[in-house]
CSV table of C-alpha atoms in Angstrom, one decimal:
chain,number,residue,atom,x,y,z
F,1,MET,CA,0.0,-8.8,18.1
F,2,ASN,CA,-0.1,-5.4,16.5
F,3,THR,CA,0.4,-6.7,13.0
F,4,ALA,CA,-2.7,-6.5,10.9
F,5,PRO,CA,-4.1,-9.9,9.9
F,6,GLU,CA,-3.6,-11.1,6.3
F,7,ASP,CA,-7.3,-11.4,5.7
F,8,GLU,CA,-8.0,-7.8,6.8
F,9,PRO,CA,-10.9,-6.6,4.7
F,10,GLY,CA,-10.3,-3.6,2.4
F,11,ARG,CA,-12.7,-0.8,1.6
F,12,ARG,CA,-13.0,0.6,-1.9
F,13,VAL,CA,-12.6,4.2,-2.8
F,14,THR,CA,-16.0,5.8,-3.3
F,15,THR,CA,-17.1,7.8,-6.3
F,16,LEU,CA,-17.3,10.9,-4.2
F,17,GLU,CA,-13.7,10.5,-3.1
F,18,LEU,CA,-12.7,10.1,-6.8
F,19,PHE,CA,-14.8,13.2,-7.6
F,20,PHE,CA,-12.9,15.1,-4.8
F,21,ASP,CA,-9.6,14.0,-6.4
F,22,LEU,CA,-10.6,15.3,-9.8
F,23,VAL,CA,-11.2,18.7,-8.2
F,24,PHE,CA,-7.9,18.5,-6.4
F,25,VAL,CA,-6.0,17.6,-9.6
F,26,PHE,CA,-7.4,20.9,-11.1
F,27,THR,CA,-4.9,22.6,-8.8
F,28,ILE,CA,-2.1,20.7,-10.6
F,29,THR,CA,-3.5,21.8,-13.9
F,30,GLN,CA,-3.4,25.4,-12.7
F,31,LEU,CA,0.2,25.0,-11.5
F,32,THR,CA,1.2,23.9,-15.0
F,33,VAL,CA,-0.5,27.0,-16.3
F,34,LEU,CA,1.5,29.1,-13.9
F,35,LEU,CA,4.8,27.4,-14.8
F,36,ALA,CA,4.2,27.3,-18.5
F,37,ALA,CA,3.7,31.0,-18.5
F,38,ASP,CA,7.3,31.5,-17.1
F,39,LEU,CA,9.6,28.5,-17.3
F,40,SER,CA,12.2,29.7,-14.8
F,41,PHE,CA,13.8,28.4,-11.7
F,42,ALA,CA,12.1,31.0,-9.6
F,43,THR,CA,8.6,30.1,-10.9
F,44,ALA,CA,9.4,26.4,-10.5
F,45,GLY,CA,10.3,27.0,-6.9
F,46,ARG,CA,7.1,28.8,-6.2
F,47,VAL,CA,5.1,26.1,-7.9
F,48,ALA,CA,6.8,23.6,-5.6
F,49,LEU,CA,5.9,25.8,-2.6
F,50,ILE,CA,2.2,26.0,-3.6
F,51,PHE,CA,2.0,22.3,-4.3
F,52,ILE,CA,3.7,21.2,-1.1
F,53,VAL,CA,1.3,23.3,0.9
F,54,LEU,CA,-1.8,22.0,-1.0
F,55,PHE,CA,-0.7,18.4,-1.0
F,56,TRP,CA,-0.4,18.4,2.7
F,57,MET,CA,-4.1,19.0,3.0
F,58,TYR,CA,-4.9,16.6,0.2
F,59,GLY,CA,-3.1,13.9,2.2
F,60,ALA,CA,-5.0,14.9,5.3
F,61,TYR,CA,-8.3,14.4,3.4
F,62,ALA,CA,-7.2,11.1,2.1
F,63,TYR,CA,-6.4,9.9,5.6
F,64,LEU,CA,-9.7,11.5,6.8
F,65,THR,CA,-11.9,9.6,4.4
F,66,ASN,CA,-9.9,6.4,5.2
F,67,GLN,CA,-11.0,6.8,8.8
F,68,VAL,CA,-14.3,8.7,8.3
F,69,PRO,CA,-16.0,7.3,5.2
F,70,PRO,CA,-18.4,9.7,3.4
F,71,ASP,CA,-21.2,7.2,3.9
F,72,ARG,CA,-23.9,9.6,5.3
F,73,PRO,CA,-25.4,12.9,4.0
F,74,SER,CA,-23.7,15.2,6.6
F,75,ARG,CA,-20.3,13.8,5.8
F,76,ARG,CA,-20.9,14.0,2.1
F,77,LEU,CA,-22.0,17.6,2.3
F,78,LEU,CA,-19.0,18.6,4.3
F,79,LEU,CA,-16.7,16.8,1.9
F,80,MET,CA,-18.3,18.7,-1.0
F,81,LEU,CA,-17.7,21.9,0.9
F,82,GLY,CA,-14.1,20.9,1.1
F,83,MET,CA,-14.1,20.3,-2.7
F,84,GLY,CA,-15.4,23.8,-3.2
F,85,ALA,CA,-12.7,25.2,-1.0
F,86,PHE,CA,-10.0,23.5,-3.1
F,87,LEU,CA,-11.6,24.9,-6.2
F,88,VAL,CA,-11.3,28.4,-4.8
F,89,CYS,CA,-7.6,27.7,-4.2
F,90,ALA,CA,-7.2,26.3,-7.7
F,91,LEU,CA,-8.8,29.3,-9.4
F,92,ALA,CA,-6.5,31.7,-7.4
F,93,ILE,CA,-3.3,29.9,-8.3
F,94,PRO,CA,-2.3,31.6,-11.6
F,95,ARG,CA,-2.0,35.0,-9.9
F,96,VAL,CA,-1.5,33.9,-6.3
F,97,PHE,CA,1.8,35.9,-6.0
F,98,ASP,CA,0.2,38.9,-7.6
F,99,ASP,CA,-3.3,39.8,-6.5
F,100,THR,CA,-5.2,36.6,-5.5
F,101,GLY,CA,-3.1,35.5,-2.5
F,102,VAL,CA,-5.8,36.4,0.1
F,103,VAL,CA,-8.4,34.6,-1.9
F,104,PHE,CA,-6.2,31.5,-2.0
F,105,GLY,CA,-5.5,31.8,1.7
F,106,LEU,CA,-9.1,32.1,2.7
F,107,GLY,CA,-10.0,29.1,0.5
F,108,TYR,CA,-7.3,27.1,2.1
F,109,LEU,CA,-8.5,28.1,5.6
F,110,LEU,CA,-11.9,26.7,4.7
F,111,VAL,CA,-10.2,23.5,3.5
F,112,VAL,CA,-8.6,23.2,7.0
F,113,VAL,CA,-11.8,24.1,8.9
F,114,VAL,CA,-13.9,21.5,7.0
F,115,HIS,CA,-11.2,18.9,7.5
F,116,THR,CA,-11.0,19.5,11.2
F,117,ALA,CA,-14.8,19.4,11.6
F,118,LEU,CA,-15.0,16.0,9.9
F,119,TYR,CA,-12.0,14.7,11.8
F,120,THR,CA,-13.8,15.2,15.2
F,121,ARG,CA,-16.0,12.3,14.1
F,122,SER,CA,-13.1,9.9,14.6
F,123,HIS,CA,-10.6,11.6,16.9
F,124,GLY,CA,-12.8,13.9,18.9
F,125,TRP,CA,-11.0,16.7,20.7
F,126,ASP,CA,-7.6,15.2,19.8
F,127,SER,CA,-8.3,16.8,16.4
F,128,ILE,CA,-7.2,20.1,17.8
F,129,TRP,CA,-3.5,18.8,17.8
F,130,TYR,CA,-3.4,19.0,14.0
F,131,GLY,CA,-6.4,21.3,13.3
F,132,VAL,CA,-4.7,24.3,15.0
F,133,PRO,CA,-1.3,23.9,13.3
F,134,ASN,CA,-3.1,23.5,10.0
F,135,ALA,CA,-5.1,26.7,10.6
F,136,LEU,CA,-1.9,28.5,11.5
F,137,ALA,CA,-0.3,27.4,8.2
F,138,ALA,CA,-3.5,28.6,6.4
F,139,LEU,CA,-3.3,32.0,8.1
F,140,SER,CA,0.4,32.3,7.2
F,141,VAL,CA,-0.5,31.8,3.5
F,142,THR,CA,-3.4,34.3,3.8
F,143,ALA,CA,-1.0,36.9,5.3
F,144,ALA,CA,1.3,36.4,2.4
F,145,GLY,CA,-1.3,37.9,0.2
F,146,LEU,CA,-1.2,41.1,2.2
F,147,VAL,CA,2.5,41.8,1.8
F,148,ASN,CA,5.1,42.2,-0.9
F,149,GLY,CA,8.7,41.2,-1.7
F,150,LEU,CA,10.6,38.5,0.2
F,151,ALA,CA,8.0,38.5,3.0
F,152,VAL,CA,5.7,36.7,0.6
F,153,ASP,CA,8.0,33.7,0.1
F,154,GLY,CA,8.9,33.8,3.8
F,155,LEU,CA,5.4,33.4,4.9
F,156,TRP,CA,4.8,30.5,2.4
F,157,LEU,CA,8.0,28.9,3.8
F,158,LEU,CA,6.7,29.4,7.3
F,159,ALA,CA,3.4,27.6,6.4
F,160,LEU,CA,5.5,24.7,5.0
F,161,VAL,CA,7.6,24.5,8.2
F,162,VAL,CA,4.4,24.5,10.4
F,163,GLN,CA,3.1,21.6,8.3
F,164,PHE,CA,6.2,19.6,8.6
F,165,VAL,CA,6.1,20.0,12.4
F,166,THR,CA,2.4,19.0,12.6
F,167,PRO,CA,2.8,15.2,12.4
F,168,TYR,CA,5.1,15.3,15.4
F,169,VAL,CA,2.7,17.5,17.3
F,170,ALA,CA,-0.2,15.1,16.4
F,171,GLU,CA,1.8,12.0,17.5
F,172,TYR,CA,3.4,13.3,20.6
F,173,GLY,CA,1.3,16.2,21.8
F,174,PRO,CA,-1.9,14.6,23.2
F,175,GLY,CA,-2.4,12.2,26.1
F,176,ARG,CA,0.8,12.9,28.0
F,177,ARG,CA,1.1,11.0,31.3
F,178,ASP,CA,4.1,11.2,33.7
F,179,GLY,CA,5.9,13.3,31.1
F,180,ARG,CA,5.6,10.5,28.4
F,181,PRO,CA,3.3,10.5,25.4
F,182,ALA,CA,0.6,7.9,25.5
F,183,ALA,CA,0.5,5.6,22.5
F,184,ALA,CA,-3.3,5.5,22.1
F,185,LEU,CA,-3.5,8.3,19.5
F,186,ARG,CA,-0.5,7.1,17.7
F,187,VAL,CA,-2.1,3.7,17.3
F,188,GLN,CA,-5.4,5.4,16.2
F,189,LEU,CA,-3.5,7.4,13.6
F,190,GLY,CA,-2.0,4.2,12.3
F,191,THR,CA,-5.3,2.3,11.9
F,192,LEU,CA,-5.2,2.8,8.2
F,193,ASP,CA,-7.2,0.6,5.8
F,194,PRO,CA,-4.3,-0.4,3.5
F,195,ALA,CA,-6.4,-1.3,0.5
F,196,HIS,CA,-8.3,2.0,0.5
F,197,PHE,CA,-5.3,4.2,1.3
F,198,VAL,CA,-3.1,2.7,-1.5
F,199,GLU,CA,-5.9,2.7,-4.0
F,200,ARG,CA,-6.8,6.3,-3.2
F,201,HIS,CA,-3.3,7.5,-4.0
F,202,GLY,CA,-3.0,5.3,-7.0
F,203,LEU,CA,-6.1,6.9,-8.5
F,204,LEU,CA,-4.7,10.3,-7.8
F,205,LEU,CA,-1.6,9.4,-9.7
F,206,ILE,CA,-3.7,8.1,-12.6
F,207,ILE,CA,-5.6,11.4,-12.8
F,208,ALA,CA,-2.4,13.3,-12.6
F,209,PHE,CA,-1.1,11.3,-15.6
F,210,GLY,CA,-4.1,12.6,-17.4
F,211,GLU,CA,-2.6,16.0,-17.2
F,212,SER,CA,0.3,14.9,-19.4
F,213,VAL,CA,-2.2,13.5,-21.9
F,214,ILE,CA,-4.2,16.8,-21.9
F,215,SER,CA,-0.9,18.6,-22.5
F,216,ILE,CA,-0.7,16.9,-25.9
F,217,GLY,CA,-3.8,18.8,-27.1
F,218,ILE,CA,-2.7,22.1,-25.6
F,219,GLY,CA,0.8,21.8,-27.0
F,220,ILE,CA,-0.4,21.0,-30.5
F,221,GLY,CA,-3.1,23.6,-30.4
F,222,ASP,CA,-4.7,24.4,-33.8
F,223,ARG,CA,-1.7,23.3,-35.8
F,224,ALA,CA,-2.2,21.0,-38.8
F,225,LEU,CA,-2.0,17.3,-38.0
F,226,THR,CA,1.2,16.4,-39.7
F,227,PRO,CA,3.1,13.1,-39.4
F,228,GLY,CA,5.6,14.9,-37.2
F,229,LEU,CA,2.9,16.0,-34.7
F,230,PHE,CA,1.6,12.5,-34.5
F,231,VAL,CA,5.1,11.3,-33.7
F,232,GLY,CA,5.4,13.8,-30.9
F,233,ALA,CA,1.9,12.9,-29.6
F,234,PHE,CA,2.7,9.1,-29.5
F,235,LEU,CA,6.1,9.8,-27.9
F,236,THR,CA,4.3,11.8,-25.2
F,237,LEU,CA,1.8,8.9,-24.7
F,238,ALA,CA,4.7,6.4,-24.6
F,239,LEU,CA,6.4,8.5,-21.9
F,240,ALA,CA,3.2,8.6,-19.8
F,241,ILE,CA,2.8,4.8,-20.2
F,242,ALA,CA,6.4,4.2,-19.1
F,243,LEU,CA,5.9,6.3,-16.0
F,244,TRP,CA,2.6,4.4,-15.3
F,245,TRP,CA,4.4,1.1,-15.7
F,246,THR,CA,7.1,2.3,-13.3
F,247,TYR,CA,4.7,2.6,-10.4
F,248,PHE,CA,1.6,0.5,-11.2
F,249,VAL,CA,3.0,-2.8,-12.5
F,250,ARG,CA,4.7,-3.8,-9.1
F,251,ASP,CA,4.8,-1.0,-6.6
F,252,GLU,CA,1.1,-0.5,-5.9
F,253,GLU,CA,0.3,-4.1,-5.1
F,254,LEU,CA,3.4,-4.6,-3.0
F,255,ALA,CA,2.8,-1.4,-1.1
F,256,GLU,CA,-0.6,-2.7,0.1
F,257,ALA,CA,1.1,-5.9,1.3
F,258,ALA,CA,3.8,-3.8,3.1
F,259,PHE,CA,1.1,-1.8,4.9
F,260,ARG,CA,-0.7,-4.9,6.0
F,261,ALA,CA,2.5,-6.3,7.5
F,262,THR,CA,3.2,-3.1,9.4
F,263,PRO,CA,2.1,-2.8,13.0
F,264,ALA,CA,-0.6,-0.1,13.6
F,265,PRO,CA,1.6,2.3,15.6
F,266,ARG,CA,4.1,2.5,12.7
F,267,ARG,CA,1.6,2.8,9.9
F,268,PHE,CA,1.1,6.5,10.2
F,269,ARG,CA,4.8,7.2,9.9
F,270,LEU,CA,5.1,4.8,7.0
F,271,ALA,CA,2.2,6.6,5.3
F,272,MET,CA,3.8,9.9,5.8
F,273,ASN,CA,7.2,8.8,4.4
F,274,ALA,CA,5.8,6.9,1.4
F,275,TYR,CA,2.6,8.8,0.4
F,276,TYR,CA,3.5,12.3,1.4
F,277,TYR,CA,7.3,12.9,1.3
F,278,ALA,CA,7.9,10.4,-1.6
F,279,PHE,CA,4.7,11.2,-3.5
F,280,LEU,CA,5.5,14.9,-3.5
F,281,PRO,CA,8.4,14.7,-6.1
F,282,MET,CA,6.4,12.1,-8.1
F,283,LEU,CA,3.4,14.5,-8.6
F,284,LEU,CA,5.6,17.6,-8.9
F,285,GLY,CA,7.5,15.7,-11.6
F,286,ILE,CA,4.3,15.1,-13.6
F,287,ALA,CA,3.4,18.8,-13.3
F,288,TYR,CA,6.8,20.0,-14.5
F,289,LEU,CA,6.7,17.4,-17.3
F,290,ALA,CA,3.2,18.6,-18.4
F,291,ALA,CA,4.3,22.2,-18.4
F,292,GLY,CA,7.3,21.3,-20.6
F,293,LEU,CA,5.2,19.3,-23.0
F,294,LYS,CA,2.8,22.3,-23.5
F,295,LYS,CA,5.7,24.4,-24.6
F,296,THR,CA,7.4,21.7,-26.7
F,297,LEU,CA,5.0,19.8,-28.8
F,298,GLY,CA,4.5,22.6,-31.3
F,299,HIS,CA,8.3,22.9,-31.8
F,300,LEU,CA,9.4,19.3,-32.1
F,301,THR,CA,12.1,19.8,-34.7
F,302,GLU,CA,13.5,22.9,-33.1
F,303,HIS,CA,16.3,23.5,-30.5
F,304,LEU,CA,14.7,24.0,-27.1
F,305,THR,CA,15.6,26.7,-24.7
F,306,ALA,CA,16.7,25.7,-21.3
F,307,GLY,CA,13.3,26.1,-19.7
F,308,PRO,CA,11.2,23.6,-21.7
F,309,ALA,CA,14.2,21.2,-22.0
F,310,LEU,CA,14.7,21.1,-18.2
F,311,ALA,CA,11.0,20.9,-17.5
F,312,LEU,CA,10.8,17.7,-19.6
F,313,ALA,CA,13.9,16.0,-18.4
F,314,GLY,CA,13.6,17.3,-14.8
F,315,GLY,CA,10.0,16.2,-14.6
F,316,VAL,CA,10.9,12.6,-15.4
F,317,ALA,CA,14.0,12.7,-13.2
F,318,LEU,CA,12.0,14.1,-10.3
F,319,PHE,CA,9.3,11.4,-10.7
F,320,LEU,CA,12.0,8.7,-10.6
F,321,ALA,CA,13.6,10.2,-7.6
F,322,GLY,CA,10.3,10.2,-5.8
F,323,ASP,CA,9.7,6.6,-6.8
F,324,VAL,CA,13.1,5.6,-5.5
F,325,ALA,CA,12.2,7.3,-2.1
F,326,PHE,CA,8.8,5.5,-2.2
F,327,ARG,CA,10.4,2.1,-2.7
F,328,ALA,CA,13.0,2.8,0.0
F,329,ALA,CA,10.2,3.8,2.5
F,330,MET,CA,8.2,0.7,1.6
F,331,ARG,CA,11.3,-1.6,1.3
F,332,LEU,CA,10.5,-2.6,-2.3
F,333,PHE,CA,13.6,-3.6,-4.1
F,334,PRO,CA,15.6,-3.2,-6.3
F,335,VAL,CA,16.0,0.6,-6.4
F,336,ARG,CA,19.4,1.1,-8.0
F,337,PHE,CA,18.2,0.8,-11.6
F,338,ARG,CA,15.7,3.7,-11.0
F,339,ALA,CA,18.2,5.7,-9.0
F,340,GLY,CA,20.7,5.4,-11.9
F,341,ALA,CA,18.0,6.3,-14.5
F,342,ALA,CA,17.1,9.6,-12.8
F,343,PRO,CA,20.4,11.4,-13.6
F,344,LEU,CA,20.3,9.9,-17.1
F,345,ALA,CA,16.8,11.3,-17.6
F,346,LEU,CA,18.0,14.8,-16.4
F,347,ALA,CA,20.9,14.7,-18.8
F,348,THR,CA,18.6,14.4,-21.8
F,349,ALA,CA,17.9,18.1,-21.5
F,350,LEU,CA,21.2,18.6,-23.3
F,351,LEU,CA,19.8,16.8,-26.3
F,352,GLY,CA,16.8,19.0,-26.4
F,353,ILE,CA,18.9,22.2,-26.2
F,354,HIS,CA,21.6,21.1,-28.7
F,355,LEU,CA,19.6,18.9,-31.1
F,356,SER,CA,15.7,19.0,-30.9
F,357,ALA,CA,12.7,18.4,-28.8
F,358,VAL,CA,11.9,15.1,-30.5
F,359,VAL,CA,15.3,13.7,-29.8
F,360,GLU,CA,14.9,14.6,-26.1
F,361,LEU,CA,11.5,12.8,-26.0
F,362,LEU,CA,13.0,9.8,-27.8
F,363,ALA,CA,15.8,9.7,-25.3
F,364,LEU,CA,13.5,10.0,-22.3
F,365,VAL,CA,11.3,7.1,-23.5
F,366,GLY,CA,14.5,5.1,-24.2
F,367,VAL,CA,15.9,5.7,-20.7
F,368,LEU,CA,12.6,4.5,-19.1
F,369,VAL,CA,12.1,1.5,-21.3
F,370,ALA,CA,15.8,0.4,-20.8
F,371,MET,CA,15.4,0.9,-17.0
F,372,LEU,CA,12.3,-1.3,-16.9
F,373,ALA,CA,13.8,-4.0,-19.2
F,374,VAL,CA,17.0,-4.2,-17.1
F,375,GLU,CA,15.1,-4.4,-13.9
F,376,ASN,CA,12.8,-7.1,-15.2
F,377,ARG,CA,15.7,-9.1,-16.5
F,378,TRP,CA,17.5,-8.8,-13.1
F,379,CYS,CA,14.4,-10.2,-11.4
F,380,ALA,CA,14.1,-13.0,-13.9
F,381,ASN,CA,17.8,-14.0,-13.7
F,382,SER,CA,17.9,-13.9,-9.9
F,383,PRO,CA,14.9,-16.0,-8.7
F,384,ALA,CA,15.9,-15.7,-5.0
F,385,LYS,CA,16.3,-11.9,-5.2
F,386,ALA,CA,13.1,-11.7,-7.2
F,387,GLN,CA,11.2,-13.6,-4.5
F,388,ASP,CA,12.6,-11.3,-1.9
F,389,PHE,CA,11.6,-8.4,-4.1
F,390,ALA,CA,8.0,-9.7,-4.2
F,391,ARG,CA,7.9,-10.1,-0.4
F,392,SER,CA,9.5,-6.8,0.4
């Protein structure tokens, strides 16, 4: 059978991988800096473009270390070089559409080269099927730093399109016989260690949540610690806790079980759907939320402008939308309560605009707490459905 055995051993995430993730999350920090400087739809769109391109290679490294553990000096040194390349990208982000585009692109190209070199340890020459498209995406981003106007955004979009095509190239390009793709590489791509892969992305999410906590200090700045500021700080913490609860209380453990029950040839596609396409809005939502918090916490009793209000509400709504997509990919149910909570969260922006920031924060916490309470009650009152939920 292709299904992984239930007693399949799991490998833990190493401290070097966690260190790598800390460096990568610095790119999210820099994206919030870019967005907080100009809370507009145009900047939000460009932040999304940058993050999608970056997260593609983060996911590639997460899969890489799942298959090629950094358990010997040569692999560790190469992974550290990849960390340094991500750091170059992060440092260039705040002015990437002004004068640091080439620096970002060259850093990103190094990210790709290191990744491909390490990948040859497990996939040999088959690595060329994703190494070359990844390099083309990096060159497109680098070229964007050499032009102006709409061509910049066009080249970034081209890089994104190349990345979206790459999984199909990797799955169906190599090993053709009689006009049909051989399944060998597809099975190899799917030989994920479920425990390691799920834990790795969960740790990334935890580190990203730290950005919303850091935003408390940045938003408050050097203002006097009044009771009102403490209220705002605790509401922000409550919001982060509610988002943590949304994913970590059930989803992470059940996701690992879902991976174990999935045949190897289908694991790669499941990983792409759940931990790339669905995780993108979750992590972007955290970045948008953090940017909104940085512009809000110092003005809790004031009416918000549309930018900060939408960053707060839209960040939470985007996270919930991503979580709904994640659950759908993993077949974790129910999803309707979270799907219904997403537009409610987005609507709280009106409260921030017409009333005050603190009212919007209270409403966001209320929406999440009510969603979790109703979902928990549904599971408790429907034992058969709850059992199906636990097995899904």
